[in-house]
XYZ file of C-alpha atoms in Angstrom:
584
model
C -16.312 -109.171 -41.152
C -16.712 -108.351 -37.575
C -14.146 -107.983 -35.201
C -14.038 -110.364 -32.275
C -12.841 -108.303 -29.809
C -15.407 -105.227 -29.801
C -13.805 -101.310 -28.738
C -15.881 -101.682 -24.455
C -18.678 -98.850 -24.345
C -17.292 -95.147 -22.522
C -18.043 -95.577 -18.730
C -21.064 -92.982 -18.071
C -20.510 -89.666 -16.961
C -21.285 -90.328 -12.697
C -23.706 -87.833 -11.313
C -20.595 -85.742 -10.286
C -19.078 -85.485 -12.850
C -22.133 -84.203 -14.077
C -22.730 -81.402 -11.114
C -19.064 -80.614 -11.542
C -19.878 -79.868 -15.474
C -22.316 -78.070 -15.150
C -20.814 -76.341 -12.837
C -17.825 -75.211 -14.536
C -19.480 -74.100 -17.215
C -22.464 -72.121 -14.978
C -18.528 -70.215 -13.888
C -17.497 -70.513 -17.979
C -20.466 -68.841 -19.034
C -20.095 -65.693 -15.201
C -17.061 -65.304 -16.519
C -17.760 -63.905 -19.773
C -20.847 -62.378 -18.881
C -18.267 -60.277 -16.861
C -15.552 -59.997 -19.626
C -18.718 -58.659 -21.279
C -19.577 -55.960 -19.118
C -15.462 -54.772 -18.925
C -16.005 -53.631 -22.740
C -18.353 -51.356 -21.625
C -17.140 -49.621 -18.284
C -19.922 -47.166 -17.454
C -21.187 -46.867 -14.221
C -17.638 -47.520 -12.053
C -19.970 -48.713 -8.463
C -22.943 -50.757 -10.840
C -19.381 -52.975 -12.349
C -17.978 -53.876 -9.221
C -21.286 -54.315 -7.937
C -22.120 -55.944 -10.078
C -19.199 -58.639 -9.752
C -19.002 -58.620 -5.230
C -22.880 -60.214 -6.228
C -21.637 -62.836 -9.239
C -18.548 -63.791 -6.336
C -21.376 -63.723 -3.785
C -23.669 -66.685 -6.340
C -20.489 -68.498 -7.995
C -18.845 -69.722 -4.200
C -22.895 -70.004 -2.918
C -21.135 -68.279 -0.151
C -23.784 -65.617 2.406
C -21.688 -62.685 2.222
C -18.899 -60.921 -0.705
C -17.391 -57.975 -0.818
C -14.984 -55.791 -2.393
C -12.476 -53.810 0.219
C -10.685 -50.892 -2.395
C -7.118 -49.746 -1.015
C -6.745 -45.884 -0.084
C -3.243 -44.308 -1.432
C -3.938 -41.751 0.966
C -3.368 -43.128 4.265
C -3.358 -46.402 3.430
C -6.598 -47.248 5.391
C -8.777 -50.211 3.023
C -12.600 -49.285 2.495
C -15.145 -51.492 2.194
C -17.003 -50.238 -1.689
C -19.801 -53.447 -2.781
C -21.267 -55.656 -0.723
C -23.771 -59.030 -1.273
C -25.281 -59.598 1.856
C -24.724 -58.358 3.897
C -27.308 -57.609 7.226
C -25.530 -54.643 9.213
C -24.135 -50.609 8.113
C -20.603 -51.726 9.611
C -19.473 -53.828 7.761
C -20.848 -51.365 4.721
C -18.564 -49.226 5.493
C -15.752 -50.981 7.609
C -12.097 -49.009 6.980
C -9.889 -51.146 7.368
C -6.368 -49.073 9.529
C -3.216 -50.437 7.942
C -1.175 -54.090 9.314
C -5.786 -54.931 10.498
C -7.276 -57.874 9.771
C -6.347 -60.570 7.159
C -7.871 -58.384 4.601
C -3.628 -55.920 5.179
C -2.192 -59.354 5.176
C -4.007 -60.233 1.744
C -2.918 -56.487 0.434
C 0.990 -57.126 2.322
C 1.520 -60.157 0.924
C -0.241 -59.644 -2.693
C -1.784 -63.122 -2.640
C -4.715 -64.989 -1.106
C -5.290 -66.272 2.024
C -8.634 -67.798 3.439
C -9.066 -68.557 7.411
C -11.914 -71.259 8.419
C -12.418 -69.519 11.564
C -11.538 -65.643 11.795
C -10.619 -66.083 15.688
C -7.319 -68.080 14.081
C -5.969 -64.820 12.496
C -3.496 -63.942 14.666
C -3.278 -61.231 17.158
C -1.279 -58.511 16.179
C -4.078 -58.771 12.665
C -6.900 -57.429 15.349
C -8.524 -54.854 16.491
C -11.843 -53.629 17.368
C -13.986 -52.359 14.581
C -12.783 -54.907 12.741
C -13.815 -57.989 14.936
C -17.102 -56.223 15.949
C -18.026 -55.592 12.347
C -16.594 -58.985 11.784
C -18.849 -60.621 14.466
C -21.922 -58.111 14.291
C -22.353 -60.122 10.614
C -21.406 -63.705 12.005
C -18.674 -64.294 9.710
C -16.457 -67.061 10.137
C -14.610 -68.912 7.174
C -12.960 -66.389 5.219
C -11.205 -66.560 1.439
C -10.140 -63.394 0.279
C -7.611 -62.022 -3.082
C -5.821 -59.288 -3.810
C -6.713 -57.102 -6.646
C -3.333 -56.357 -7.989
C -2.152 -53.857 -11.329
C 1.374 -53.454 -12.427
C 3.164 -51.965 -9.206
C 0.563 -51.611 -6.359
C -2.612 -53.423 -4.730
C -5.442 -52.059 -6.056
C -7.951 -54.178 -3.215
C -9.395 -57.749 -2.108
C -11.993 -59.512 -3.278
C -13.862 -61.269 -0.024
C -16.846 -64.122 0.460
C -17.266 -65.353 3.830
C -19.035 -67.564 5.006
C -21.587 -67.552 8.962
C -20.587 -70.904 9.547
C -16.988 -73.193 8.884
C -15.870 -73.377 5.870
C -12.735 -75.407 4.235
C -12.497 -73.058 1.203
C -10.921 -74.764 -1.994
C -8.174 -74.238 -4.649
C -11.228 -73.995 -7.286
C -13.250 -72.070 -4.993
C -9.102 -69.993 -4.709
C -8.863 -69.833 -8.652
C -12.318 -69.012 -9.346
C -12.513 -65.982 -7.303
C -8.865 -64.911 -8.268
C -10.602 -64.795 -12.076
C -13.567 -62.119 -10.372
C -10.981 -60.193 -8.592
C -8.709 -59.300 -12.178
C -12.332 -58.477 -14.039
C -12.561 -56.122 -10.858
C -9.027 -55.614 -10.777
C -9.706 -54.321 -14.580
C -12.440 -52.719 -14.347
C -10.634 -50.785 -11.024
C -8.320 -49.562 -13.546
C -10.360 -48.627 -16.364
C -12.337 -46.319 -14.398
C -9.050 -44.669 -12.847
C -7.623 -44.285 -16.214
C -11.207 -42.597 -17.339
C -10.677 -40.360 -13.914
C -7.322 -38.966 -15.411
C -8.233 -38.772 -18.948
C -11.370 -36.228 -17.553
C -8.681 -35.074 -15.206
C -6.611 -33.943 -17.947
C -9.401 -32.448 -20.398
C -10.761 -30.380 -17.757
C -7.138 -30.028 -16.368
C -6.443 -28.530 -20.253
C -9.697 -27.526 -20.427
C -8.672 -24.299 -17.295
C -5.358 -23.762 -18.856
C -6.872 -23.605 -22.726
C -9.610 -20.945 -20.711
C -6.499 -19.083 -19.006
C -4.695 -18.566 -21.880
C -7.045 -17.598 -23.558
C -8.501 -15.317 -20.440
C -4.423 -14.394 -20.029
C -3.778 -12.960 -23.430
C -7.335 -10.172 -23.451
C -6.184 -9.581 -20.649
C -3.024 -9.187 -22.035
C -4.884 -7.704 -25.402
C -6.639 -4.652 -23.038
C -3.459 -3.912 -20.934
C -1.562 -3.641 -23.768
C -4.647 -1.470 -25.544
C -4.708 0.537 -22.258
C -0.731 1.124 -21.719
C -0.549 2.539 -25.640
C -4.087 4.948 -24.853
C -1.484 5.738 -22.041
C 1.345 7.193 -23.920
C -0.760 8.082 -27.316
C -2.167 10.878 -23.709
C 1.303 11.826 -22.235
C 2.236 12.036 -26.326
C -0.224 14.009 -27.518
C 0.290 17.132 -24.896
C -2.754 17.697 -22.384
C -0.145 17.086 -18.843
C -2.630 14.735 -16.407
C -6.612 14.455 -17.953
C -6.385 12.208 -21.375
C -4.693 10.068 -18.477
C -7.922 10.503 -16.593
C -9.575 9.926 -19.918
C -7.848 6.647 -20.538
C -8.322 4.534 -17.928
C -11.821 5.867 -17.539
C -12.536 4.562 -20.354
C -10.745 1.315 -19.723
C -12.483 0.968 -15.816
C -15.206 2.050 -17.078
C -15.377 4.163 -13.118
C -14.979 7.621 -12.373
C -11.524 9.109 -11.893
C -9.559 11.655 -9.976
C -6.017 12.839 -10.134
C -4.932 14.601 -7.143
C -1.821 16.530 -6.467
C 0.721 16.437 -3.666
C -1.814 19.325 -1.693
C -4.807 16.829 -2.306
C -6.326 19.526 -5.375
C -8.098 18.301 -8.064
C -5.881 18.530 -11.309
C -7.696 16.061 -13.819
C -11.465 14.154 -13.307
C -13.145 12.087 -15.952
C -15.545 9.301 -15.958
C -18.935 11.502 -13.991
C -16.286 11.985 -10.654
C -16.830 14.782 -8.325
C -14.968 16.658 -5.852
C -16.193 13.759 -2.986
C -14.504 11.293 -4.944
C -10.679 12.494 -4.281
C -11.529 14.091 -0.479
C -9.069 12.555 1.660
C -7.146 10.647 -0.992
C -3.562 11.239 1.267
C -4.879 10.198 4.498
C -4.148 7.078 5.421
C -6.741 4.671 3.668
C -3.820 5.551 0.479
C -3.322 2.325 -2.120
C -6.208 0.325 -0.501
C -10.294 0.622 -0.601
C -11.937 2.333 2.027
C -15.677 2.187 2.530
C -16.792 4.520 -0.436
C -15.958 1.870 -3.044
C -13.099 3.726 -4.492
C -9.150 2.521 -5.208
C -6.409 4.954 -3.763
C -3.329 4.645 -5.758
C -0.832 7.184 -5.211
C 1.841 8.578 -7.717
C 5.408 8.000 -6.011
C 8.872 9.300 -7.289
C 11.094 7.621 -4.405
C 9.656 8.158 -1.011
C 7.536 11.180 -1.761
C 4.041 11.249 -2.646
C 3.343 13.650 -5.827
C -0.346 13.372 -5.673
C -3.019 10.140 -6.152
C -5.045 8.799 -8.741
C -8.662 7.388 -6.792
C -10.921 5.270 -8.877
C -14.599 5.357 -8.365
C -17.365 2.557 -8.393
C -16.416 0.335 -11.276
C -19.150 -0.995 -13.693
C -17.461 -4.037 -13.154
C -15.920 -5.493 -11.283
C -12.240 -5.267 -11.050
C -9.463 -7.267 -11.293
C -5.426 -7.995 -11.096
C -5.406 -6.914 -14.620
C -7.119 -3.356 -14.170
C -5.398 -3.181 -10.455
C -1.799 -3.212 -12.777
C -3.077 -1.467 -15.325
C -4.147 1.827 -11.878
C -0.454 0.892 -11.570
C 0.786 1.496 -14.588
C -1.773 4.266 -15.138
C -0.479 6.510 -11.695
C 3.449 5.303 -12.697
C 2.025 7.483 -16.261
C 1.183 10.363 -13.612
C 4.287 10.501 -11.460
C 6.400 10.757 -14.653
C 4.258 13.128 -16.174
C 3.994 15.237 -12.314
C 7.433 14.981 -11.842
C 8.180 16.524 -15.718
C 5.496 19.395 -14.799
C 7.464 19.602 -11.324
C 10.965 20.216 -14.181
C 9.265 22.564 -15.693
C 7.363 25.082 -12.566
C 11.216 24.692 -11.477
C 13.046 24.992 -13.956
C 10.742 28.992 -14.912
C 11.363 29.455 -11.733
C 14.834 29.516 -11.576
C 13.238 31.624 -14.453
C 11.811 34.355 -12.958
C 13.804 33.887 -10.252
C 17.211 35.133 -12.320
C 14.859 37.887 -14.363
C 13.756 39.045 -10.512
C 17.535 39.033 -9.763
C 18.942 41.378 -12.453
C 15.377 43.738 -12.163
C 16.500 45.387 -8.357
C 20.214 44.993 -8.643
C 21.011 45.984 -12.637
C 23.476 48.154 -13.281
C 22.237 51.332 -16.208
C 24.868 50.299 -18.396
C 22.973 46.554 -18.382
C 19.275 47.762 -18.027
C 19.014 47.603 -22.148
C 19.279 43.923 -21.530
C 17.727 43.069 -18.840
C 14.801 45.302 -20.089
C 14.471 42.527 -23.323
C 15.533 39.626 -21.043
C 11.511 40.483 -20.083
C 10.396 41.279 -23.188
C 11.506 37.418 -23.682
C 9.599 36.189 -20.746
C 6.373 37.629 -21.439
C 6.288 39.396 -18.159
C 6.115 43.901 -18.764
C 8.245 45.665 -15.970
C 5.737 48.245 -16.945
C 3.136 46.390 -14.924
C 5.743 45.181 -11.987
C 4.168 48.600 -9.369
C 4.762 46.810 -6.351
C 7.088 44.367 -4.396
C 7.051 42.802 -1.263
C 10.626 41.743 0.741
C 9.754 38.716 2.533
C 11.973 36.993 4.873
C 11.316 33.366 6.924
C 13.238 30.240 7.990
C 15.807 29.523 5.679
C 15.598 26.288 5.319
C 11.705 27.280 4.435
C 12.664 29.985 1.807
C 12.653 27.967 -1.246
C 8.961 26.913 -1.277
C 8.311 29.849 0.258
C 9.791 31.206 -3.278
C 6.916 28.621 -5.136
C 4.281 29.133 -2.714
C 4.727 33.236 -3.127
C 4.653 33.033 -6.992
C 2.410 30.495 -7.080
C -0.080 33.007 -5.142
C 1.353 36.436 -7.526
C 0.572 34.109 -10.153
C 3.000 34.618 -14.092
C 2.824 38.143 -14.204
C 4.313 38.284 -10.896
C 9.071 37.341 -10.499
C 9.638 35.889 -7.465
C 12.651 35.004 -6.441
C 15.749 34.834 -3.073
C 18.173 37.492 -2.436
C 20.283 38.350 0.354
C 18.797 35.242 2.516
C 15.837 37.324 1.789
C 12.776 36.666 -1.035
C 11.991 38.725 -2.707
C 8.760 39.354 -5.671
C 7.877 41.592 -7.918
C 4.056 42.062 -9.089
C 1.271 43.887 -9.785
C -0.865 44.962 -7.335
C 0.684 45.415 -3.404
C -0.509 42.793 -0.508
C -2.836 44.012 1.168
C -3.894 41.782 5.132
C -6.533 39.777 3.169
C -4.298 38.494 0.125
C -0.834 37.484 2.920
C -3.749 36.410 5.279
C -4.472 33.916 2.347
C -0.447 33.187 1.008
C -0.594 32.579 4.689
C -2.688 29.594 4.726
C -0.020 27.838 2.347
C 3.029 27.983 4.098
C 4.165 26.222 6.775
C 6.659 28.520 8.494
C 6.432 32.112 9.770
C 6.851 35.282 7.887
C 7.640 39.126 8.074
C 6.937 40.973 4.855
C 7.699 44.332 3.512
C 5.514 45.661 1.083
C 5.844 48.970 -0.827
C 5.268 50.273 -4.101
C 7.462 51.428 -7.210
C 8.305 55.023 -7.973
C 9.990 57.162 -10.583
C 13.477 55.655 -9.256
C 12.249 51.546 -10.656
C 11.984 48.273 -9.081
C 15.467 48.653 -8.258
C 14.932 51.645 -6.038
C 11.090 49.961 -4.676
C 13.498 46.462 -3.649
C 16.246 48.467 -1.461
C 12.840 50.306 0.377
C 11.492 46.716 1.220
C 14.303 45.181 2.392
C 15.966 48.195 4.456
C 12.410 47.896 6.409
C 12.417 45.448 6.987
C 15.696 44.448 8.221
C 14.540 47.047 10.505
C 10.660 45.628 10.647
C 12.795 42.750 12.741
C 15.261 44.701 14.374
C 11.649 45.689 16.230
C 10.382 42.440 17.295
C 8.072 41.787 14.675
C 6.868 39.450 13.583
C 3.988 36.988 11.562
C 2.544 40.157 10.098
C 2.619 42.568 7.134
C 4.056 45.737 7.408
C 3.924 48.291 4.747
C 7.157 50.602 4.302
C 5.443 53.909 4.582
C 5.110 52.684 8.646
C 8.685 51.876 8.108
C 9.575 55.645 7.744
C 10.111 57.944 10.881
C 12.803 53.915 11.362
C 13.845 55.105 7.400
C 14.530 58.137 7.097
C 16.842 57.892 10.877
C 18.586 55.181 10.395
C 18.882 55.408 6.598
C 20.828 58.928 7.456
C 24.126 59.429 7.183
C 26.114 56.727 9.834
C 28.698 59.474 11.303
C 25.823 61.968 12.235
C 23.753 59.117 13.952
C 26.516 58.454 15.575
C 27.047 61.412 16.663
C 23.521 61.994 17.886
C 23.537 59.056 19.814
C 27.227 60.336 21.459
C 26.475 62.861 22.415
C 22.244 62.078 24.001
C 23.281 59.236 25.595
C 27.674 59.109 25.201
C 27.649 60.694 28.986
C 26.299 57.258 30.611
C 27.465 54.652 28.440
C 30.800 55.375 29.323
C 29.387 55.180 32.982
C 28.555 52.008 32.591
C 31.373 51.619 31.311
C 33.905 52.191 33.612
C 32.063 51.352 36.998
C 30.245 47.923 35.979
C 26.589 49.307 36.352
C 24.205 49.934 34.424
C 22.459 52.467 33.846
C 21.427 52.889 30.858
C 19.101 50.319 30.653
C 17.338 51.827 33.863
C 16.909 55.395 31.579
C 15.138 52.619 28.772
C 13.222 51.361 30.853
C 12.889 54.537 32.191
C 11.130 56.222 28.640
C 9.300 52.723 28.213
C 7.277 52.978 30.723
C 6.002 56.856 30.332
C 9.029 58.272 32.496
C 6.817 56.063 35.833
C 9.780 55.772 38.730
C 7.108 53.221 39.911
C 6.065 51.139 37.113
C 10.360 51.109 35.600
C 10.909 49.776 39.129
C 7.889 47.076 38.240
C 9.467 46.510 35.128
C 12.987 45.777 36.460
C 12.152 44.140 39.657
C 13.220 46.241 41.655
C 11.942 49.287 45.086
C 11.057 52.312 43.653
C 13.981 53.774 45.727
C 16.958 52.119 44.469
C 15.181 53.349 40.596
C 14.743 56.367 41.685
C 17.963 56.726 43.601
C 19.871 55.854 39.987
C 17.599 58.291 38.365
C 19.919 60.952 40.848
C 22.464 59.406 39.625
C 21.145 60.608 35.864
C 20.830 63.463 36.865
C 23.532 64.477 37.306
C 25.671 62.699 33.762
C 22.623 63.948 31.507
C 22.013 67.433 33.515
C 19.054 69.915 34.862
C 16.553 69.964 33.528
C 16.909 66.082 30.747
C 13.313 65.743 31.420
C 11.433 68.481 30.176
C 9.100 67.934 27.483
C 11.686 68.595 25.355
C 14.360 67.073 26.396
C 13.134 64.325 26.679
C 11.292 63.821 23.421
C 15.208 63.795 22.193
C 16.070 61.664 24.417
C 13.824 59.327 23.841
C 14.481 59.527 20.254
C 17.932 58.558 20.283
C 16.737 55.811 23.506
C 15.494 53.848 20.633
C 16.972 54.374 17.724
C 20.022 53.385 19.859
C 18.433 49.986 21.234
C 17.271 49.485 16.970
C 20.510 49.663 16.117
C 22.000 47.948 18.575
C 19.521 45.494 16.995
C 20.249 45.485 13.917
C 24.345 45.326 14.230
C 23.560 41.649 16.184
C 21.072 40.715 13.562
C 18.341 40.247 15.537
C 15.397 39.371 13.972
C 17.166 37.695 11.783
């Protein structure tokens, strides 16, 4: 039976309700579409541009744009726009604390203005105001793009007329802003992931290169150690380094002489290696690494143009090779020094041994590989004390392994095969940094011991005579050695008989007639030349000669008497110089 109270029909929806539902459906559809796009973020700029476009469309705004926060300088930079007609807005950078955008970023809350000129005065800036005015913007609504800890940016819509934005407008723009925030965070995460992946790949590449470089360095180090252990001096070091660097290698000593070379190196590569270019690359595209021991420079390794560029490992390899070469040089130097000391002791034993020890000395010479019969010459060298050891080494190097060289009584003495001549002495002096006076003689039946005594005595006479930087054959000193080396009592008796009266007169009167007599002898018995030499008037010399007539007796200027007197004067001067150590 029909009800007596039928349900009244629902009122038909109004036109506004229908429009609202349609608008809400469109908004939800746009949001769903935006959400779908977020799941496949590939091009961040394209997604952000699409979000800005939807914001303009859904809110029916004249302009929409997105400003991104820059953590470096705290500015907000416009990244995407829709509806903008000026470049000023598209390229706008808002400084910290300025514009409506800074107020939104600071408060992390949406803001809307019916008229932009109502924004607080302290928020205005010339650049921002010019961009807003140029675009004709009057009303604005902005919502922040937020992450958990920071503001990522601000999404804006704007009108070129006054407009009051509703809460629904704000909610819709906030939803789009959330999507934009997800895009920016996803893009940042992807960028960070790519950056971490790049860092990881770079780290793996660096580690791989480091391991390869370490292996290469260890291999070269083993080769250098093997080269040292195998013996052969510096040549294996040059070979190992040339192979490792694929470059020509030269190793020079402290004098710049080439000790080893490999890899096609020539003598020109080593020239000037110990100059101011050491440990650097010069115009010839070479690398020089000095061999040092403390403050001493023992030589250098010179690397020519390599087949490939040198890296840090190669440079460390060069430095390591230089250290190995320096150790080898020190070792060779120590061996050479020990050999020099041994041969020096043999030389001293040879020239000073008593007859009872001659057999022992001969045995020691044979063990050292020295043939005593081949030592046919002896030379003594007078040098400055501090240079004596260096001179002894230079003489030993110049004379070769068959010679014996040592220091004896303040002199450098050498027993060797052939007497030095002028050319050999000149060649030797090129390697010395000091003045050298040498006397050389041959070994006779008296053996090296007697010859050494003769050249040492002759050297003392040569020094007393004032000779310098010269090589003097011992035979040229024979007139002096025959006289000075004779019976000393007889020599002093001869000098007293010849000159004693003049010496006693000078001692008693405080005069200097002996000096006048010496000058008279040296200047050929000429009173004029004697006066000029002593800077006296000739009459003064004549007066002194008259006094000498009285002391020496008449006829002292005759040929035979004057010869004997001249010999006495020369020998007396030479005796005084030797007693004073002249020329030492």
